Amino acid sequence: EDEETKTESDNSDRDEEKKGNEAELPWLIGAIPNAIYFEQYLSKQRKHDAALSTALQLRNTLPPLSPGTTHETAPPESCEQNPSPGDNWSVAETHLTAARRYRRTRDFDSCERELSSAFALFPRYIAAWEEYAYLALDKGLFAVAMDRFGTLFALHPEHPDALQWLIRATSALNREERQMTADKASGTTCEVLHVGFHMRSAEKEVAVTDPIFRCPTRVDKTNWLGDDGYDDSFSVRQDDGEKTVTVTREEEMGVSMSHGWGMDLRFSCCEVPIPSDVVEEPTPTEGRSSDHFQVLGVSCDHILEELRAAYRAASFRLHPDRVGGSTEEFARVTTAYECLSEEKCKHAFERGDDLPVRQGVDSRSVASDVERRFFPERFPYRPFGDPFKHGRPNEMNKRIAGGMTI
């Protein structure tokens, strides 16, 4: 009976809240002056809903259980206090301890074997998944590390360090992608296609100076030029041998955008290299890591003594006065050490603060972007602020709470 009374009370509260919100709808409707704003509002509302749905899926994506295994994620307290040699948890912890030791000495193959043995006993062993993600970071497999930290997040959403490590892996991946893009563009002849602003329609025709310049088939904030951080995306059509390029704004979350764009759109169109059977030897600067940890060869959770030892070894090997040394590589190692040895710089590097933050209403830092992806409920979508902040129901509640007479 108490449960039924509570349910009826909750339903009544929701009905009253719904009535109050509906009474305030004119505030919201009045804030949408035309169809352009409505299209933007609707697409962003759908993006927010999709983010919530994706986060829920991430939290429900758990490692599958093998036959004969259990869903246990951590050893019981009795095992930690009185370990038994024949107990499965004791065996799994032994494998994990060995894996940590191998990873710190950069014996990655042995580390992976030990972790595989631990997962064979307990596929959802949280501490083993944490070590498994560290292993991917130390190997420079940043996309793999993100997936493994995502699994750690699904197993333990309240893990105190899960968000920090997700940000660390994401920022490392972003740096790697930016460097790969820069390496690919070096030595290639390109021209900048200036599309410009266009608000009258969702399509605009422009032209390159010569048909040898081929434009990307899709343009968004990952490959347009400039620091605009909007979520707009464009499809680009250029027929073979033609100078004319047609740029069309794409739908956003199923919402057709009848209007154009308010940003000064520019992107690069480059010559397509002629295929060749000759494999070019990479230059010494190609393939150089943009990650300080990889440059020095230290683990993601290193201690200061390990960092100093790695720097001494690397600087000795790469010193310009030695055979095979390099002034550029020596300077790169020094830069990495100076940052990682200073706590504030190291923390900023791990958070991706060195990466550019795009401008605009959709601009976000790497840390904010990752947090929004995994914890979208922390960022309620309010395109016009809180529409009920000064509404009648809220004003009445404030007066009652303040002891005022209605």
Short mmCIF file of C-alpha atoms in Angstrom, two decimals:
data_model
loop_
_atom_site.label_atom_id
_atom_site.label_comp_id
_atom_site.label_asym_id
_atom_site.label_seq_id
_atom_site.Cartn_x
_atom_site.Cartn_y
_atom_site.Cartn_z
CA GLU A 1 0.00 0.00 0.00
CA ASP A 2 2.85 2.37 0.83
CA GLU A 3 4.45 1.59 -2.54
CA GLU A 4 1.18 2.26 -4.38
CA THR A 5 0.73 5.54 -2.49
CA LYS A 6 4.29 6.58 -3.38
CA THR A 7 3.72 5.70 -7.07
CA GLU A 8 0.48 7.70 -7.17
CA SER A 9 2.25 10.63 -5.52
CA ASP A 10 5.11 10.50 -8.06
CA ASN A 11 2.65 10.37 -10.96
CA SER A 12 0.76 13.32 -9.52
CA ASP A 13 3.98 15.33 -9.18
CA ARG A 14 4.90 14.57 -12.79
CA ASP A 15 1.45 15.59 -14.00
CA GLU A 16 1.71 18.88 -12.11
CA GLU A 17 5.19 19.48 -13.51
CA LYS A 18 3.96 18.75 -17.04
CA LYS A 19 1.06 21.16 -16.63
CA GLY A 20 3.45 23.81 -15.36
CA ASN A 21 5.81 23.29 -18.30
CA GLU A 22 2.98 23.41 -20.82
CA ALA A 23 1.76 26.64 -19.26
CA GLU A 24 5.15 28.15 -19.96
CA LEU A 25 5.44 27.00 -23.59
CA PRO A 26 4.90 30.54 -24.94
CA TRP A 27 8.28 31.45 -23.42
CA LEU A 28 9.95 28.78 -25.55
CA ILE A 29 7.96 29.35 -28.73
CA GLY A 30 8.56 33.08 -28.55
CA ALA A 31 12.32 32.44 -28.52
CA ILE A 32 12.24 30.79 -31.99
CA PRO A 33 11.81 33.69 -34.43
CA ASN A 34 11.94 31.81 -37.74
CA ALA A 35 12.42 28.48 -39.50
CA ILE A 36 16.22 28.74 -39.47
CA TYR A 37 16.34 28.87 -35.70
CA PHE A 38 13.79 26.06 -35.46
CA GLU A 39 15.90 23.80 -37.72
CA GLN A 40 18.96 24.47 -35.58
CA TYR A 41 17.04 23.92 -32.35
CA LEU A 42 15.57 20.62 -33.58
CA SER A 43 18.90 19.23 -34.84
CA LYS A 44 20.72 20.13 -31.63
CA GLN A 45 17.94 18.62 -29.52
CA ARG A 46 18.28 15.39 -31.49
CA LYS A 47 22.07 15.45 -31.10
CA HIS A 48 21.66 15.76 -27.35
CA ASP A 49 19.16 12.88 -27.28
CA ALA A 50 21.51 10.77 -29.41
CA ALA A 51 24.41 11.54 -27.05
CA LEU A 52 22.36 10.31 -24.11
CA SER A 53 21.47 7.13 -25.99
CA THR A 54 25.11 6.53 -27.02
CA ALA A 55 26.33 7.01 -23.45
CA LEU A 56 23.78 4.48 -22.25
CA GLN A 57 24.97 1.99 -24.85
CA LEU A 58 28.60 2.54 -23.78
CA ARG A 59 27.68 1.75 -20.20
CA ASN A 60 25.93 -1.45 -21.27
CA THR A 61 28.69 -2.75 -23.56
CA LEU A 62 30.33 -5.35 -21.34
CA PRO A 63 32.91 -8.01 -22.29
CA PRO A 64 31.22 -11.36 -23.13
CA LEU A 65 31.51 -14.20 -20.65
CA SER A 66 33.23 -17.39 -21.72
CA PRO A 67 31.78 -20.79 -20.74
CA GLY A 68 32.60 -21.55 -17.13
CA THR A 69 33.42 -17.95 -16.21
CA THR A 70 31.49 -15.56 -13.97
CA HIS A 71 30.50 -11.91 -14.08
CA GLU A 72 32.71 -11.07 -11.09
CA THR A 73 34.79 -7.92 -11.59
CA ALA A 74 37.04 -7.88 -8.50
CA PRO A 75 38.34 -10.37 -5.94
CA PRO A 76 36.36 -10.67 -2.69
CA GLU A 77 37.82 -9.16 0.47
CA SER A 78 38.39 -12.62 1.94
CA CYS A 79 40.69 -13.46 -0.98
CA GLU A 80 42.70 -10.25 -0.54
CA GLN A 81 43.14 -10.82 3.21
CA ASN A 82 43.82 -14.58 3.07
CA PRO A 83 44.91 -15.54 -0.48
CA SER A 84 44.75 -19.22 -1.29
CA PRO A 85 47.26 -20.63 -3.83
CA GLY A 86 44.61 -22.75 -5.56
CA ASP A 87 41.95 -20.06 -5.69
CA ASN A 88 41.11 -18.66 -9.16
CA TRP A 89 41.27 -15.09 -7.91
CA SER A 90 44.70 -15.63 -6.46
CA VAL A 91 45.87 -17.03 -9.79
CA ALA A 92 44.34 -14.09 -11.68
CA GLU A 93 46.02 -11.59 -9.36
CA THR A 94 49.36 -13.33 -9.88
CA HIS A 95 48.97 -12.96 -13.64
CA LEU A 96 48.05 -9.28 -13.21
CA THR A 97 51.09 -8.59 -11.05
CA ALA A 98 53.34 -10.21 -13.63
CA ALA A 99 51.66 -8.22 -16.44
CA ARG A 100 52.36 -4.94 -14.62
CA ARG A 101 56.00 -5.86 -14.18
CA TYR A 102 56.41 -6.81 -17.84
CA ARG A 103 54.74 -3.63 -19.07
CA ARG A 104 56.96 -1.39 -16.96
CA THR A 105 60.01 -3.09 -18.50
CA ARG A 106 58.39 -2.73 -21.96
CA ASP A 107 58.08 -6.47 -22.53
CA PHE A 108 54.68 -5.99 -24.15
CA ASP A 109 54.24 -9.51 -25.54
CA SER A 110 54.73 -11.11 -22.12
CA CYS A 111 52.40 -8.55 -20.56
CA GLU A 112 49.66 -9.41 -23.05
CA ARG A 113 50.06 -13.14 -22.39
CA GLU A 114 49.68 -12.65 -18.65
CA LEU A 115 46.59 -10.50 -19.11
CA SER A 116 45.05 -13.07 -21.45
CA SER A 117 45.50 -15.68 -18.72
CA ALA A 118 43.77 -13.41 -16.20
CA PHE A 119 40.87 -12.75 -18.62
CA ALA A 120 40.48 -16.49 -19.21
CA LEU A 121 39.52 -16.80 -15.55
CA PHE A 122 37.57 -13.53 -15.14
CA PRO A 123 36.66 -11.75 -18.41
CA ARG A 124 35.35 -8.71 -16.50
CA TYR A 125 38.28 -8.25 -14.12
CA ILE A 126 38.35 -4.44 -13.70
CA ALA A 127 41.98 -4.12 -12.62
CA ALA A 128 43.08 -6.30 -15.55
CA TRP A 129 41.13 -4.14 -18.02
CA GLU A 130 42.78 -1.06 -16.57
CA GLU A 131 46.21 -2.62 -17.11
CA TYR A 132 45.13 -3.74 -20.61
CA ALA A 133 44.32 -0.12 -21.51
CA TYR A 134 47.66 1.10 -20.08
CA LEU A 135 49.36 -1.47 -22.31
CA ALA A 136 47.72 0.00 -25.43
CA LEU A 137 48.81 3.51 -24.41
CA ASP A 138 52.40 2.41 -23.86
CA LYS A 139 52.43 0.70 -27.26
CA GLY A 140 51.16 3.89 -28.92
CA LEU A 141 47.85 2.27 -29.95
CA PHE A 142 45.73 5.22 -28.92
CA ALA A 143 42.49 4.19 -30.65
CA VAL A 144 42.75 0.75 -29.03
CA ALA A 145 43.41 2.39 -25.68
CA MET A 146 40.23 4.45 -26.04
CA ASP A 147 38.20 1.28 -26.66
CA ARG A 148 39.72 -0.46 -23.65
CA PHE A 149 39.19 2.51 -21.36
CA GLY A 150 35.63 2.57 -22.68
CA THR A 151 35.23 -1.03 -21.53
CA LEU A 152 36.66 -0.06 -18.14
CA PHE A 153 34.07 2.73 -17.98
CA ALA A 154 31.28 0.25 -18.82
CA LEU A 155 32.44 -2.14 -16.09
CA HIS A 156 32.86 0.61 -13.50
CA PRO A 157 31.18 3.94 -14.44
CA GLU A 158 32.17 5.40 -11.06
CA HIS A 159 35.85 4.56 -11.53
CA PRO A 160 37.65 7.64 -10.13
CA ASP A 161 40.22 7.80 -12.96
CA ALA A 162 38.25 6.52 -15.97
CA LEU A 163 37.42 9.97 -17.35
CA GLN A 164 41.00 11.19 -16.86
CA TRP A 165 42.40 8.27 -18.87
CA LEU A 166 39.76 8.60 -21.58
CA ILE A 167 40.81 12.23 -22.01
CA ARG A 168 44.48 11.20 -22.08
CA ALA A 169 43.90 8.61 -24.84
CA THR A 170 41.68 10.94 -26.88
CA SER A 171 44.17 13.81 -26.81
CA ALA A 172 46.99 11.45 -27.86
CA LEU A 173 44.88 10.15 -30.76
CA ASN A 174 44.04 13.70 -31.86
CA ARG A 175 47.72 14.65 -31.93
CA GLU A 176 48.56 11.55 -33.93
CA GLU A 177 45.82 12.28 -36.48
CA ARG A 178 46.92 15.89 -36.85
CA GLN A 179 50.51 14.82 -37.44
CA MET A 180 49.45 12.20 -40.00
CA THR A 181 47.44 14.85 -41.85
CA ALA A 182 50.41 17.22 -41.86
CA ASP A 183 52.79 14.48 -43.05
CA LYS A 184 50.39 13.52 -45.84
CA ALA A 185 50.04 17.15 -47.00
CA SER A 186 53.79 17.80 -47.04
CA GLY A 187 55.19 17.62 -50.56
CA THR A 188 51.70 17.78 -52.12
CA THR A 189 50.58 20.76 -54.21
CA CYS A 190 47.26 22.14 -53.01
CA GLU A 191 45.15 25.25 -53.42
CA VAL A 192 42.69 26.75 -50.96
CA LEU A 193 39.10 26.82 -52.23
CA HIS A 194 37.37 29.83 -50.69
CA VAL A 195 33.64 29.06 -50.54
CA GLY A 196 32.86 31.88 -48.11
CA PHE A 197 29.59 32.72 -46.36
CA HIS A 198 26.30 31.62 -47.87
CA MET A 199 22.95 32.11 -46.11
CA ARG A 200 20.48 32.12 -49.00
CA SER A 201 20.33 28.38 -49.68
CA ALA A 202 21.93 25.09 -48.66
CA GLU A 203 23.98 24.82 -51.88
CA LYS A 204 26.66 26.89 -53.60
CA GLU A 205 28.80 26.44 -56.70
CA VAL A 206 32.45 27.51 -56.79
CA ALA A 207 35.43 26.51 -58.92
CA VAL A 208 39.07 25.53 -58.61
CA THR A 209 41.67 27.09 -60.92
CA ASP A 210 42.56 23.80 -62.55
CA PRO A 211 40.79 20.39 -62.66
CA ILE A 212 43.97 18.67 -61.44
CA PHE A 213 43.04 19.92 -57.98
CA ARG A 214 40.62 17.44 -56.44
CA CYS A 215 38.49 18.41 -53.45
CA PRO A 216 37.48 16.14 -50.54
CA THR A 217 34.04 14.58 -50.90
CA ARG A 218 33.04 15.67 -47.40
CA VAL A 219 34.06 18.68 -45.33
CA ASP A 220 33.53 19.32 -41.63
CA LYS A 221 35.51 20.83 -38.77
CA THR A 222 38.09 18.04 -38.99
CA ASN A 223 39.33 19.17 -42.41
CA TRP A 224 38.12 22.71 -43.15
CA LEU A 225 40.61 25.53 -42.69
CA GLY A 226 40.37 27.90 -39.77
CA ASP A 227 39.33 27.49 -36.16
CA ASP A 228 35.53 27.46 -36.54
CA GLY A 229 34.08 24.82 -34.23
CA TYR A 230 30.55 24.43 -35.58
CA ASP A 231 28.98 21.01 -36.07
CA ASP A 232 28.05 21.79 -39.70
CA SER A 233 29.05 19.31 -42.40
CA PHE A 234 29.08 19.60 -46.20
CA SER A 235 29.05 17.22 -49.12
CA VAL A 236 31.32 18.24 -52.00
CA ARG A 237 30.74 17.16 -55.62
CA GLN A 238 33.35 17.59 -58.36
CA ASP A 239 33.08 15.64 -61.59
CA ASP A 240 36.21 14.23 -63.22
CA GLY A 241 38.03 16.79 -65.33
CA GLU A 242 35.81 19.64 -64.14
CA LYS A 243 36.68 22.85 -62.32
CA THR A 244 33.17 23.35 -60.91
CA VAL A 245 32.68 22.29 -57.30
CA THR A 246 29.22 22.06 -55.72
CA VAL A 247 29.11 22.44 -51.94
CA THR A 248 25.91 21.34 -50.16
CA ARG A 249 25.13 21.58 -46.49
CA GLU A 250 24.17 18.15 -45.17
CA GLU A 251 21.25 17.22 -42.99
CA GLU A 252 21.83 17.29 -39.24
CA MET A 253 20.28 14.38 -37.37
CA GLY A 254 17.67 13.96 -40.11
CA VAL A 255 16.80 17.67 -40.15
CA SER A 256 17.04 19.19 -43.63
CA MET A 257 18.82 22.55 -43.52
CA SER A 258 17.03 24.87 -45.92
CA HIS A 259 19.38 27.74 -45.11
CA GLY A 260 23.10 28.01 -45.79
CA TRP A 261 25.95 28.69 -43.39
CA GLY A 262 27.29 31.67 -41.50
CA MET A 263 30.96 30.72 -41.49
CA ASP A 264 33.72 31.68 -43.90
CA LEU A 265 34.12 28.18 -45.36
CA ARG A 266 37.53 27.29 -46.81
CA PHE A 267 39.22 23.96 -47.48
CA SER A 268 42.14 22.54 -49.44
CA CYS A 269 41.92 20.82 -52.82
CA CYS A 270 45.09 18.95 -53.78
CA GLU A 271 46.70 17.27 -56.74
CA VAL A 272 46.13 13.54 -56.78
CA PRO A 273 49.54 11.80 -56.89
CA ILE A 274 50.14 9.42 -59.77
CA PRO A 275 50.29 5.82 -58.49
CA SER A 276 53.77 4.36 -58.54
CA ASP A 277 55.22 0.91 -57.92
CA VAL A 278 58.31 2.48 -56.34
CA VAL A 279 58.12 2.61 -52.55
CA GLU A 280 59.74 5.79 -51.30
CA GLU A 281 62.00 5.59 -48.29
CA PRO A 282 60.60 7.63 -45.38
CA THR A 283 62.53 10.69 -44.35
CA PRO A 284 63.97 10.81 -40.81
CA THR A 285 61.15 13.11 -39.65
CA GLU A 286 58.34 10.86 -40.89
CA GLY A 287 56.75 8.60 -38.32
CA ARG A 288 58.06 10.69 -35.43
CA SER A 289 55.65 10.48 -32.53
CA SER A 290 53.86 13.57 -31.30
CA ASP A 291 53.37 11.94 -27.88
CA HIS A 292 55.93 12.88 -25.20
CA PHE A 293 55.62 9.46 -23.54
CA GLN A 294 56.40 7.66 -26.82
CA VAL A 295 59.32 9.96 -27.59
CA LEU A 296 61.02 9.04 -24.30
CA GLY A 297 59.77 5.47 -24.21
CA VAL A 298 58.29 5.71 -20.72
CA SER A 299 55.11 4.09 -19.44
CA CYS A 300 51.95 6.14 -19.04
CA ASP A 301 52.15 5.75 -15.25
CA HIS A 302 55.91 6.17 -14.87
CA ILE A 303 57.64 7.54 -11.79
CA LEU A 304 60.16 10.38 -11.84
CA GLU A 305 63.20 8.09 -11.57
CA GLU A 306 62.07 6.14 -14.65
CA LEU A 307 61.56 9.40 -16.55
CA ARG A 308 65.05 10.64 -15.70
CA ALA A 309 66.66 7.33 -16.69
CA ALA A 310 64.79 7.31 -20.03
CA TYR A 311 65.85 10.91 -20.75
CA ARG A 312 69.51 10.20 -19.97
CA ALA A 313 69.50 7.20 -22.29
CA ALA A 314 67.69 8.99 -25.13
CA SER A 315 69.74 12.20 -24.92
CA PHE A 316 72.99 10.20 -24.87
CA ARG A 317 71.93 8.20 -27.92
CA LEU A 318 70.66 11.20 -29.92
CA HIS A 319 73.28 13.81 -28.95
CA PRO A 320 74.40 15.72 -32.07
CA ASP A 321 78.08 15.05 -31.30
CA ARG A 322 77.57 11.28 -31.50
CA VAL A 323 77.48 9.20 -34.68
CA GLY A 324 73.85 8.84 -35.68
CA GLY A 325 72.81 11.72 -33.44
CA SER A 326 70.38 14.42 -34.50
CA THR A 327 70.00 18.01 -33.38
CA GLU A 328 66.29 17.93 -34.16
CA GLU A 329 65.62 14.64 -32.37
CA PHE A 330 67.76 15.69 -29.41
CA ALA A 331 65.71 18.90 -29.08
CA ARG A 332 62.48 16.86 -29.35
CA VAL A 333 63.57 14.56 -26.51
CA THR A 334 64.51 17.54 -24.36
CA THR A 335 61.14 19.18 -24.96
CA ALA A 336 59.34 15.97 -23.97
CA TYR A 337 61.37 15.60 -20.78
CA GLU A 338 60.94 19.24 -19.73
CA CYS A 339 57.17 18.92 -20.04
CA LEU A 340 56.73 15.53 -18.35
CA SER A 341 59.06 16.45 -15.48
CA GLU A 342 56.96 19.51 -14.64
CA GLU A 343 53.65 18.51 -13.08
CA LYS A 344 51.58 21.39 -14.43
CA CYS A 345 52.82 20.93 -18.00
CA LYS A 346 52.36 17.16 -17.82
CA HIS A 347 48.76 17.51 -16.61
CA ALA A 348 47.97 20.03 -19.37
CA PHE A 349 49.52 17.73 -21.99
CA GLU A 350 47.47 14.75 -20.78
CA ARG A 351 44.30 16.85 -20.97
CA GLY A 352 45.11 18.00 -24.51
CA ASP A 353 45.38 21.67 -23.56
CA ASP A 354 48.06 22.08 -26.25
CA LEU A 355 45.54 21.18 -28.96
CA PRO A 356 43.67 24.08 -30.60
CA VAL A 357 40.14 24.81 -29.40
CA ARG A 358 37.86 25.72 -32.27
CA GLN A 359 35.67 28.80 -32.02
CA GLY A 360 31.88 29.01 -32.29
CA VAL A 361 28.80 27.86 -30.44
CA ASP A 362 29.83 24.19 -30.76
CA SER A 363 33.45 24.72 -29.70
CA ARG A 364 34.80 22.50 -26.94
CA SER A 365 38.17 21.44 -25.58
CA VAL A 366 39.23 17.81 -25.80
CA ALA A 367 38.52 17.28 -22.09
CA SER A 368 35.05 18.83 -22.37
CA ASP A 369 34.26 16.86 -25.52
CA VAL A 370 35.15 13.53 -23.86
CA GLU A 371 33.18 14.37 -20.73
CA ARG A 372 30.14 15.28 -22.83
CA ARG A 373 30.42 11.98 -24.68
CA PHE A 374 30.53 9.77 -21.61
CA PHE A 375 28.53 11.94 -19.19
CA PRO A 376 26.02 13.90 -21.34
CA GLU A 377 23.61 14.06 -18.42
CA ARG A 378 25.97 16.58 -16.82
CA PHE A 379 25.24 18.99 -19.68
CA PRO A 380 21.45 19.48 -20.03
CA TYR A 381 20.46 20.93 -23.37
CA ARG A 382 19.05 24.42 -22.93
CA PRO A 383 19.31 26.30 -26.23
CA PHE A 384 17.78 29.47 -24.82
CA GLY A 385 18.81 29.08 -21.19
CA ASP A 386 16.29 27.76 -18.71
CA PRO A 387 12.89 28.70 -20.24
CA PHE A 388 11.14 28.17 -16.91
CA LYS A 389 13.55 30.16 -14.76
CA HIS A 390 11.16 33.09 -14.48
CA GLY A 391 7.97 31.16 -15.23
CA ARG A 392 4.85 31.39 -13.11
CA PRO A 393 5.16 27.98 -11.40
CA ASN A 394 8.77 28.62 -10.43
CA GLU A 395 8.04 32.13 -9.24
CA MET A 396 5.27 30.72 -7.06
CA ASN A 397 7.59 28.05 -5.63
CA LYS A 398 10.23 30.66 -4.85
CA ARG A 399 7.71 32.79 -3.00
CA ILE A 400 6.48 29.84 -0.98
CA ALA A 401 10.04 28.75 -0.17
CA GLY A 402 10.86 32.30 0.91
CA GLY A 403 7.92 32.46 3.26
CA MET A 404 6.06 35.05 1.17
CA THR A 405 2.30 35.16 1.03
CA ILE A 406 0.72 34.47 -2.35
#
